[in-house]
Amino acid sequence: MKNRPEVLVVMAGETYQQLFDEPRRDRLTRLAAVRDPVQVAELGSAAARERLAEAEVLITGWGCPPVTAEVLARAPRLRAVLHAAGSVKGHVTSACWDRGLIVTSAAAANAIPVAEYTLAAVLMAGKRAHRFAALYTGHPGVWGPWRDSPPNPSNYRRTVGIVGLSRVGRRVAELLRPFDVRVLATDPYASAADASALGVTLVGLETLLGGSDTVTLHAPELPETRHLLDGGRLALLPDGATVINTARGSLVDTAALTAECAAGRLDAVLDVTDPEPLPAGSPLYTLPNVVLTPHIAGAMGTETHRLADAALDELESFAGGLPQRHPVGGGDLARIA
Ligand SMILES: NC(=O)c1ccc[n+]([C@@H]2O[C@H](COP(=O)([O-])OP(=O)(O)OC[C@H]3O[C@@H](n4cnc5c(N)ncnc54)[C@H](O)[C@@H]3O)[C@@H](O)[C@H]2O)c1
């Protein structure tokens, strides 16, 4: 590599250990000039300040403190912030774009496991697997009429509604292609041509809700998406529909969804809730038609290696003078996660 930029990794120590295994550390060393400490979790100590003064590139990750104007003043050579995770909103400040820094994110890599989780949830919801599981374990040794009670346990020609053709939403649409399901989508930023290239039909939110057996949320948390599914919109869903939320808890009015699930009218698969965690007394913990997971859909375990790979790919492009693969502009923040 002709130009090996000076790189400082800024993320929590355990995140660095998890994302950057030996092969990835080797690749980092091949692509960049790195000195000790290669990684810091804060930007205030003498060691961090010394590295910051030399750094041309920050590879950031979970636990990175905000890169403020004050931090930038101590980083005169800095040209790029390459994030090895999804949203940059927690640490990249407007000062970074004002200074003309390149900013990239690994949200596309983080979208892969979220879309996989969603595909599994959609197919299990279609088969009403969670209701059957609760009924079966509630009737040990009995093969009774309860076996016919969940209506239409089938994925054939049913309708899935995708709210948000985001990176995750698009990937869910692609993963659903081999199945015999109809896919509707809603997104104020998508065009009909865009949707049809993905094999989905673009409709308004209300139409989508009224016509979907399963609705899956993939819009970002923005002021205008707060309680996107409020009580009135949830009431549009057909009886027996399932709400899947892997996006952000604030997109759903939790009290209204809880009431619908407690009444047995709707089912839910919730990887995210508002608040997180839910209060100990929430009925969502025990309802037989609700599956709760503790915000696990995004990259975990070996999946996090994709995040490191994405940041290293960006570093390679940067060092080679090539365009960045997933740049983030300050103007994008009003639309993205
Ligand atoms: N559960 C997890 O572990 C996990 C992991 C990663 C991402 N997420 C969440 O998944 C969601 C999608 O993430 P992403 O990185 O794919 O998002 P993204 O940044 O790619 O989403 C941006 C897109 O969302 C769409 N959008 C914007 N406003 C909308 C609206 N009002 N209605 C419908 N669509 C709208 C637009 O197409 C926009 O381009 C986000 O809420 C994110 O926080 C969760």
PDB file of N, CA, C and O in Angstrom, residues 117-128 130 152 154-155 157-163 172 176 181-185 207-218 229 237-245 266-269:
ATOM      1  N   TYR A 117     -32.816 -11.909  10.866  1.00  0.00           N
ATOM      2  CA  TYR A 117     -33.723 -12.085  12.012  1.00  0.00           C
ATOM      3  C   TYR A 117     -35.158 -11.847  11.553  1.00  0.00           C
ATOM      4  O   TYR A 117     -36.078 -12.595  11.904  1.00  0.00           O
ATOM      5  N   THR A 118     -35.339 -10.793  10.750  1.00  0.00           N
ATOM      6  CA  THR A 118     -36.696 -10.427  10.314  1.00  0.00           C
ATOM      7  C   THR A 118     -37.292 -11.513   9.427  1.00  0.00           C
ATOM      8  O   THR A 118     -38.464 -11.872   9.581  1.00  0.00           O
ATOM      9  N   LEU A 119     -36.474 -12.047   8.504  1.00  0.00           N
ATOM     10  CA  LEU A 119     -36.976 -13.111   7.635  1.00  0.00           C
ATOM     11  C   LEU A 119     -37.483 -14.284   8.480  1.00  0.00           C
ATOM     12  O   LEU A 119     -38.584 -14.795   8.259  1.00  0.00           O
ATOM     13  N   ALA A 120     -36.676 -14.675   9.467  1.00  0.00           N
ATOM     14  CA  ALA A 120     -37.072 -15.787  10.337  1.00  0.00           C
ATOM     15  C   ALA A 120     -38.369 -15.441  11.068  1.00  0.00           C
ATOM     16  O   ALA A 120     -39.287 -16.270  11.164  1.00  0.00           O
ATOM     17  N   ALA A 121     -38.459 -14.202  11.558  1.00  0.00           N
ATOM     18  CA  ALA A 121     -39.652 -13.787  12.310  1.00  0.00           C
ATOM     19  C   ALA A 121     -40.891 -13.787  11.413  1.00  0.00           C
ATOM     20  O   ALA A 121     -41.968 -14.221  11.830  1.00  0.00           O
ATOM     21  N   VAL A 122     -40.739 -13.312  10.171  1.00  0.00           N
ATOM     22  CA  VAL A 122     -41.877 -13.269   9.242  1.00  0.00           C
ATOM     23  C   VAL A 122     -42.398 -14.692   8.993  1.00  0.00           C
ATOM     24  O   VAL A 122     -43.597 -14.961   9.061  1.00  0.00           O
ATOM     25  N   LEU A 123     -41.472 -15.612   8.721  1.00  0.00           N
ATOM     26  CA  LEU A 123     -41.898 -16.970   8.365  1.00  0.00           C
ATOM     27  C   LEU A 123     -42.495 -17.694   9.575  1.00  0.00           C
ATOM     28  O   LEU A 123     -43.493 -18.413   9.445  1.00  0.00           O
ATOM     29  N   MET A 124     -41.901 -17.493  10.744  1.00  0.00           N
ATOM     30  CA  MET A 124     -42.450 -18.122  11.961  1.00  0.00           C
ATOM     31  C   MET A 124     -43.816 -17.507  12.304  1.00  0.00           C
ATOM     32  O   MET A 124     -44.720 -18.213  12.752  1.00  0.00           O
ATOM     33  N   ALA A 125     -43.961 -16.207  12.085  1.00  0.00           N
ATOM     34  CA  ALA A 125     -45.245 -15.551  12.371  1.00  0.00           C
ATOM     35  C   ALA A 125     -46.321 -16.095  11.429  1.00  0.00           C
ATOM     36  O   ALA A 125     -47.454 -16.343  11.842  1.00  0.00           O
ATOM     37  N   GLY A 126     -45.963 -16.292  10.146  1.00  0.00           N
ATOM     38  CA  GLY A 126     -46.924 -16.823   9.176  1.00  0.00           C
ATOM     39  C   GLY A 126     -47.432 -18.186   9.613  1.00  0.00           C
ATOM     40  O   GLY A 126     -48.630 -18.481   9.492  1.00  0.00           O
ATOM     41  N   LYS A 127     -46.554 -19.017  10.142  1.00  0.00           N
ATOM     42  CA  LYS A 127     -46.947 -20.361  10.610  1.00  0.00           C
ATOM     43  C   LYS A 127     -47.577 -20.313  11.998  1.00  0.00           C
ATOM     44  O   LYS A 127     -47.936 -21.348  12.556  1.00  0.00           O
ATOM     45  N   ARG A 128     -47.660 -19.115  12.575  1.00  0.00           N
ATOM     46  CA  ARG A 128     -48.211 -18.940  13.935  1.00  0.00           C
ATOM     47  C   ARG A 128     -47.476 -19.823  14.940  1.00  0.00           C
ATOM     48  O   ARG A 128     -48.053 -20.375  15.884  1.00  0.00           O
ATOM     49  N   HIS A 130     -45.397 -19.239  17.277  1.00  0.00           N
ATOM     50  CA  HIS A 130     -45.299 -18.856  18.694  1.00  0.00           C
ATOM     51  C   HIS A 130     -46.592 -19.182  19.430  1.00  0.00           C
ATOM     52  O   HIS A 130     -46.566 -19.636  20.564  1.00  0.00           O
ATOM     53  N   ASN A 152     -55.352 -19.965  10.084  1.00  0.00           N
ATOM     54  CA  ASN A 152     -54.519 -19.887   8.871  1.00  0.00           C
ATOM     55  C   ASN A 152     -53.012 -19.908   9.132  1.00  0.00           C
ATOM     56  O   ASN A 152     -52.316 -18.930   8.846  1.00  0.00           O
ATOM     57  N   SER A 154     -50.106 -20.323   7.837  1.00  0.00           N
ATOM     58  CA  SER A 154     -49.559 -20.533   6.496  1.00  0.00           C
ATOM     59  C   SER A 154     -48.809 -19.309   6.012  1.00  0.00           C
ATOM     60  O   SER A 154     -49.170 -18.177   6.338  1.00  0.00           O
ATOM     61  N   ASN A 155     -47.796 -19.556   5.204  1.00  0.00           N
ATOM     62  CA  ASN A 155     -47.097 -18.444   4.557  1.00  0.00           C
ATOM     63  C   ASN A 155     -47.499 -18.269   3.098  1.00  0.00           C
ATOM     64  O   ASN A 155     -47.111 -17.295   2.464  1.00  0.00           O
ATOM     65  N   ARG A 157     -49.006 -17.206  -0.141  1.00  0.00           N
ATOM     66  CA  ARG A 157     -49.772 -16.076  -0.686  1.00  0.00           C
ATOM     67  C   ARG A 157     -50.289 -15.123   0.386  1.00  0.00           C
ATOM     68  O   ARG A 157     -51.351 -14.534   0.250  1.00  0.00           O
ATOM     69  N   ARG A 158     -49.542 -14.998   1.452  1.00  0.00           N
ATOM     70  CA  ARG A 158     -49.944 -14.021   2.465  1.00  0.00           C
ATOM     71  C   ARG A 158     -49.195 -12.721   2.188  1.00  0.00           C
ATOM     72  O   ARG A 158     -48.283 -12.669   1.356  1.00  0.00           O
ATOM     73  N   THR A 159     -49.560 -11.662   2.870  1.00  0.00           N
ATOM     74  CA  THR A 159     -49.010 -10.337   2.549  1.00  0.00           C
ATOM     75  C   THR A 159     -48.151  -9.823   3.687  1.00  0.00           C
ATOM     76  O   THR A 159     -48.566  -9.818   4.849  1.00  0.00           O
ATOM     77  N   VAL A 160     -46.938  -9.416   3.317  1.00  0.00           N
ATOM     78  CA  VAL A 160     -45.995  -8.831   4.277  1.00  0.00           C
ATOM     79  C   VAL A 160     -45.859  -7.345   3.934  1.00  0.00           C
ATOM     80  O   VAL A 160     -45.626  -6.986   2.777  1.00  0.00           O
ATOM     81  N   GLY A 161     -45.991  -6.488   4.938  1.00  0.00           N
ATOM     82  CA  GLY A 161     -45.850  -5.042   4.731  1.00  0.00           C
ATOM     83  C   GLY A 161     -44.550  -4.548   5.342  1.00  0.00           C
ATOM     84  O   GLY A 161     -44.299  -4.745   6.530  1.00  0.00           O
ATOM     85  N   ILE A 162     -43.706  -3.939   4.498  1.00  0.00           N
ATOM     86  CA  ILE A 162     -42.417  -3.411   4.970  1.00  0.00           C
ATOM     87  C   ILE A 162     -42.550  -1.900   5.143  1.00  0.00           C
ATOM     88  O   ILE A 162     -42.829  -1.175   4.180  1.00  0.00           O
ATOM     89  N   VAL A 163     -42.345  -1.419   6.362  1.00  0.00           N
ATOM     90  CA  VAL A 163     -42.414   0.027   6.619  1.00  0.00           C
ATOM     91  C   VAL A 163     -40.984   0.562   6.633  1.00  0.00           C
ATOM     92  O   VAL A 163     -40.234   0.352   7.594  1.00  0.00           O
ATOM     93  N   VAL A 172     -34.623  -7.072   3.537  1.00  0.00           N
ATOM     94  CA  VAL A 172     -35.751  -7.954   3.862  1.00  0.00           C
ATOM     95  C   VAL A 172     -36.541  -8.246   2.582  1.00  0.00           C
ATOM     96  O   VAL A 172     -36.895  -9.403   2.310  1.00  0.00           O
ATOM     97  N   LEU A 176     -37.100 -11.975   0.935  1.00  0.00           N
ATOM     98  CA  LEU A 176     -38.449 -12.553   0.812  1.00  0.00           C
ATOM     99  C   LEU A 176     -38.750 -13.020  -0.613  1.00  0.00           C
ATOM    100  O   LEU A 176     -39.743 -13.708  -0.842  1.00  0.00           O
ATOM    101  N   VAL A 181     -44.986 -15.021  -1.170  1.00  0.00           N
ATOM    102  CA  VAL A 181     -45.688 -13.984  -0.403  1.00  0.00           C
ATOM    103  C   VAL A 181     -45.750 -12.716  -1.253  1.00  0.00           C
ATOM    104  O   VAL A 181     -44.886 -12.475  -2.092  1.00  0.00           O
ATOM    105  N   ARG A 182     -46.781 -11.919  -1.000  1.00  0.00           N
ATOM    106  CA  ARG A 182     -46.896 -10.618  -1.656  1.00  0.00           C
ATOM    107  C   ARG A 182     -46.259  -9.610  -0.705  1.00  0.00           C
ATOM    108  O   ARG A 182     -46.464  -9.694   0.510  1.00  0.00           O
ATOM    109  N   VAL A 183     -45.469  -8.686  -1.239  1.00  0.00           N
ATOM    110  CA  VAL A 183     -44.798  -7.719  -0.359  1.00  0.00           C
ATOM    111  C   VAL A 183     -45.236  -6.301  -0.727  1.00  0.00           C
ATOM    112  O   VAL A 183     -45.075  -5.853  -1.858  1.00  0.00           O
ATOM    113  N   LEU A 184     -45.800  -5.610   0.267  1.00  0.00           N
ATOM    114  CA  LEU A 184     -46.125  -4.193   0.140  1.00  0.00           C
ATOM    115  C   LEU A 184     -45.042  -3.412   0.873  1.00  0.00           C
ATOM    116  O   LEU A 184     -44.428  -3.925   1.810  1.00  0.00           O
ATOM    117  N   ALA A 185     -44.817  -2.169   0.454  1.00  0.00           N
ATOM    118  CA  ALA A 185     -43.847  -1.339   1.171  1.00  0.00           C
ATOM    119  C   ALA A 185     -44.340   0.090   1.208  1.00  0.00           C
ATOM    120  O   ALA A 185     -45.076   0.537   0.317  1.00  0.00           O
ATOM    121  N   THR A 207     -52.852   2.036   3.687  1.00  0.00           N
ATOM    122  CA  THR A 207     -53.188   0.911   2.791  1.00  0.00           C
ATOM    123  C   THR A 207     -52.375  -0.313   3.171  1.00  0.00           C
ATOM    124  O   THR A 207     -52.886  -1.441   3.213  1.00  0.00           O
ATOM    125  N   LEU A 208     -51.109  -0.079   3.448  1.00  0.00           N
ATOM    126  CA  LEU A 208     -50.229  -1.202   3.829  1.00  0.00           C
ATOM    127  C   LEU A 208     -50.765  -1.877   5.094  1.00  0.00           C
ATOM    128  O   LEU A 208     -50.879  -3.108   5.157  1.00  0.00           O
ATOM    129  N   LEU A 209     -51.129  -1.069   6.085  1.00  0.00           N
ATOM    130  CA  LEU A 209     -51.583  -1.648   7.351  1.00  0.00           C
ATOM    131  C   LEU A 209     -52.882  -2.427   7.151  1.00  0.00           C
ATOM    132  O   LEU A 209     -53.042  -3.532   7.696  1.00  0.00           O
ATOM    133  N   GLY A 210     -53.781  -1.863   6.348  1.00  0.00           N
ATOM    134  CA  GLY A 210     -55.070  -2.528   6.147  1.00  0.00           C
ATOM    135  C   GLY A 210     -54.952  -3.837   5.382  1.00  0.00           C
ATOM    136  O   GLY A 210     -55.821  -4.691   5.483  1.00  0.00           O
ATOM    137  N   GLY A 211     -53.857  -4.013   4.640  1.00  0.00           N
ATOM    138  CA  GLY A 211     -53.772  -5.184   3.763  1.00  0.00           C
ATOM    139  C   GLY A 211     -52.674  -6.166   4.116  1.00  0.00           C
ATOM    140  O   GLY A 211     -52.388  -7.067   3.330  1.00  0.00           O
ATOM    141  N   SER A 212     -52.039  -6.025   5.282  1.00  0.00           N
ATOM    142  CA  SER A 212     -50.889  -6.893   5.591  1.00  0.00           C
ATOM    143  C   SER A 212     -51.206  -7.909   6.685  1.00  0.00           C
ATOM    144  O   SER A 212     -51.781  -7.567   7.715  1.00  0.00           O
ATOM    145  N   ASP A 213     -50.787  -9.137   6.457  1.00  0.00           N
ATOM    146  CA  ASP A 213     -50.886 -10.153   7.513  1.00  0.00           C
ATOM    147  C   ASP A 213     -49.767  -9.963   8.527  1.00  0.00           C
ATOM    148  O   ASP A 213     -49.916 -10.275   9.706  1.00  0.00           O
ATOM    149  N   THR A 214     -48.614  -9.502   8.033  1.00  0.00           N
ATOM    150  CA  THR A 214     -47.478  -9.213   8.912  1.00  0.00           C
ATOM    151  C   THR A 214     -46.910  -7.867   8.508  1.00  0.00           C
ATOM    152  O   THR A 214     -46.702  -7.621   7.315  1.00  0.00           O
ATOM    153  N   VAL A 215     -46.680  -7.021   9.491  1.00  0.00           N
ATOM    154  CA  VAL A 215     -46.065  -5.713   9.229  1.00  0.00           C
ATOM    155  C   VAL A 215     -44.719  -5.680   9.917  1.00  0.00           C
ATOM    156  O   VAL A 215     -44.610  -6.040  11.108  1.00  0.00           O
ATOM    157  N   THR A 216     -43.679  -5.291   9.175  1.00  0.00           N
ATOM    158  CA  THR A 216     -42.347  -5.279   9.773  1.00  0.00           C
ATOM    159  C   THR A 216     -41.748  -3.873   9.638  1.00  0.00           C
ATOM    160  O   THR A 216     -41.750  -3.285   8.557  1.00  0.00           O
ATOM    161  N   LEU A 217     -41.276  -3.334  10.763  1.00  0.00           N
ATOM    162  CA  LEU A 217     -40.840  -1.933  10.827  1.00  0.00           C
ATOM    163  C   LEU A 217     -39.338  -1.807  10.577  1.00  0.00           C
ATOM    164  O   LEU A 217     -38.530  -2.439  11.279  1.00  0.00           O
ATOM    165  N   HIS A 218     -38.990  -0.955   9.591  1.00  0.00           N
ATOM    166  CA  HIS A 218     -37.568  -0.731   9.279  1.00  0.00           C
ATOM    167  C   HIS A 218     -37.259   0.739   9.018  1.00  0.00           C
ATOM    168  O   HIS A 218     -36.268   1.062   8.351  1.00  0.00           O
ATOM    169  N   LEU A 229     -46.795   3.810  14.458  1.00  0.00           N
ATOM    170  CA  LEU A 229     -47.912   2.894  14.728  1.00  0.00           C
ATOM    171  C   LEU A 229     -48.516   3.290  16.062  1.00  0.00           C
ATOM    172  O   LEU A 229     -48.078   2.835  17.122  1.00  0.00           O
ATOM    173  N   LEU A 237     -54.892  -2.722  11.223  1.00  0.00           N
ATOM    174  CA  LEU A 237     -54.375  -4.068  10.891  1.00  0.00           C
ATOM    175  C   LEU A 237     -55.492  -5.100  10.990  1.00  0.00           C
ATOM    176  O   LEU A 237     -56.339  -5.027  11.884  1.00  0.00           O
ATOM    177  N   PRO A 238     -55.510  -6.079  10.085  1.00  0.00           N
ATOM    178  CA  PRO A 238     -56.541  -7.120  10.172  1.00  0.00           C
ATOM    179  C   PRO A 238     -56.407  -7.930  11.458  1.00  0.00           C
ATOM    180  O   PRO A 238     -55.298  -8.043  12.008  1.00  0.00           O
ATOM    181  N   ASP A 239     -57.496  -8.523  11.917  1.00  0.00           N
ATOM    182  CA  ASP A 239     -57.442  -9.409  13.093  1.00  0.00           C
ATOM    183  C   ASP A 239     -56.409 -10.504  12.838  1.00  0.00           C
ATOM    184  O   ASP A 239     -56.355 -11.065  11.738  1.00  0.00           O
ATOM    185  N   GLY A 240     -55.614 -10.799  13.844  1.00  0.00           N
ATOM    186  CA  GLY A 240     -54.641 -11.889  13.737  1.00  0.00           C
ATOM    187  C   GLY A 240     -53.331 -11.469  13.083  1.00  0.00           C
ATOM    188  O   GLY A 240     -52.438 -12.306  12.902  1.00  0.00           O
ATOM    189  N   ALA A 241     -53.183 -10.201  12.725  1.00  0.00           N
ATOM    190  CA  ALA A 241     -51.923  -9.763  12.092  1.00  0.00           C
ATOM    191  C   ALA A 241     -50.794  -9.729  13.128  1.00  0.00           C
ATOM    192  O   ALA A 241     -51.037  -9.679  14.332  1.00  0.00           O
ATOM    193  N   THR A 242     -49.555  -9.766  12.613  1.00  0.00           N
ATOM    194  CA  THR A 242     -48.378  -9.709  13.488  1.00  0.00           C
ATOM    195  C   THR A 242     -47.601  -8.431  13.208  1.00  0.00           C
ATOM    196  O   THR A 242     -47.391  -8.066  12.048  1.00  0.00           O
ATOM    197  N   VAL A 243     -47.167  -7.772  14.277  1.00  0.00           N
ATOM    198  CA  VAL A 243     -46.281  -6.600  14.163  1.00  0.00           C
ATOM    199  C   VAL A 243     -44.872  -7.052  14.545  1.00  0.00           C
ATOM    200  O   VAL A 243     -44.665  -7.589  15.646  1.00  0.00           O
ATOM    201  N   ILE A 244     -43.914  -6.838  13.635  1.00  0.00           N
ATOM    202  CA  ILE A 244     -42.513  -7.146  13.943  1.00  0.00           C
ATOM    203  C   ILE A 244     -41.771  -5.819  14.066  1.00  0.00           C
ATOM    204  O   ILE A 244     -41.850  -4.979  13.156  1.00  0.00           O
ATOM    205  N   ASN A 245     -41.072  -5.625  15.157  1.00  0.00           N
ATOM    206  CA  ASN A 245     -40.277  -4.395  15.296  1.00  0.00           C
ATOM    207  C   ASN A 245     -38.831  -4.735  15.628  1.00  0.00           C
ATOM    208  O   ASN A 245     -38.521  -5.216  16.724  1.00  0.00           O
ATOM    209  N   LEU A 266     -53.881  -8.890  17.994  1.00  0.00           N
ATOM    210  CA  LEU A 266     -52.627  -8.838  17.237  1.00  0.00           C
ATOM    211  C   LEU A 266     -51.563  -9.662  17.944  1.00  0.00           C
ATOM    212  O   LEU A 266     -51.603  -9.840  19.163  1.00  0.00           O
ATOM    213  N   ASP A 267     -50.593 -10.142  17.167  1.00  0.00           N
ATOM    214  CA  ASP A 267     -49.397 -10.792  17.711  1.00  0.00           C
ATOM    215  C   ASP A 267     -48.222  -9.844  17.498  1.00  0.00           C
ATOM    216  O   ASP A 267     -48.289  -8.930  16.662  1.00  0.00           O
ATOM    217  N   ALA A 268     -47.132 -10.083  18.210  1.00  0.00           N
ATOM    218  CA  ALA A 268     -45.968  -9.206  18.022  1.00  0.00           C
ATOM    219  C   ALA A 268     -44.669  -9.964  18.220  1.00  0.00           C
ATOM    220  O   ALA A 268     -44.590 -10.887  19.040  1.00  0.00           O
ATOM    221  N   VAL A 269     -43.670  -9.559  17.444  1.00  0.00           N
ATOM    222  CA  VAL A 269     -42.286 -10.011  17.636  1.00  0.00           C
ATOM    223  C   VAL A 269     -41.481  -8.731  17.816  1.00  0.00           C
ATOM    224  O   VAL A 269     -41.363  -7.921  16.884  1.00  0.00           O
TER     225      VAL A 269
END
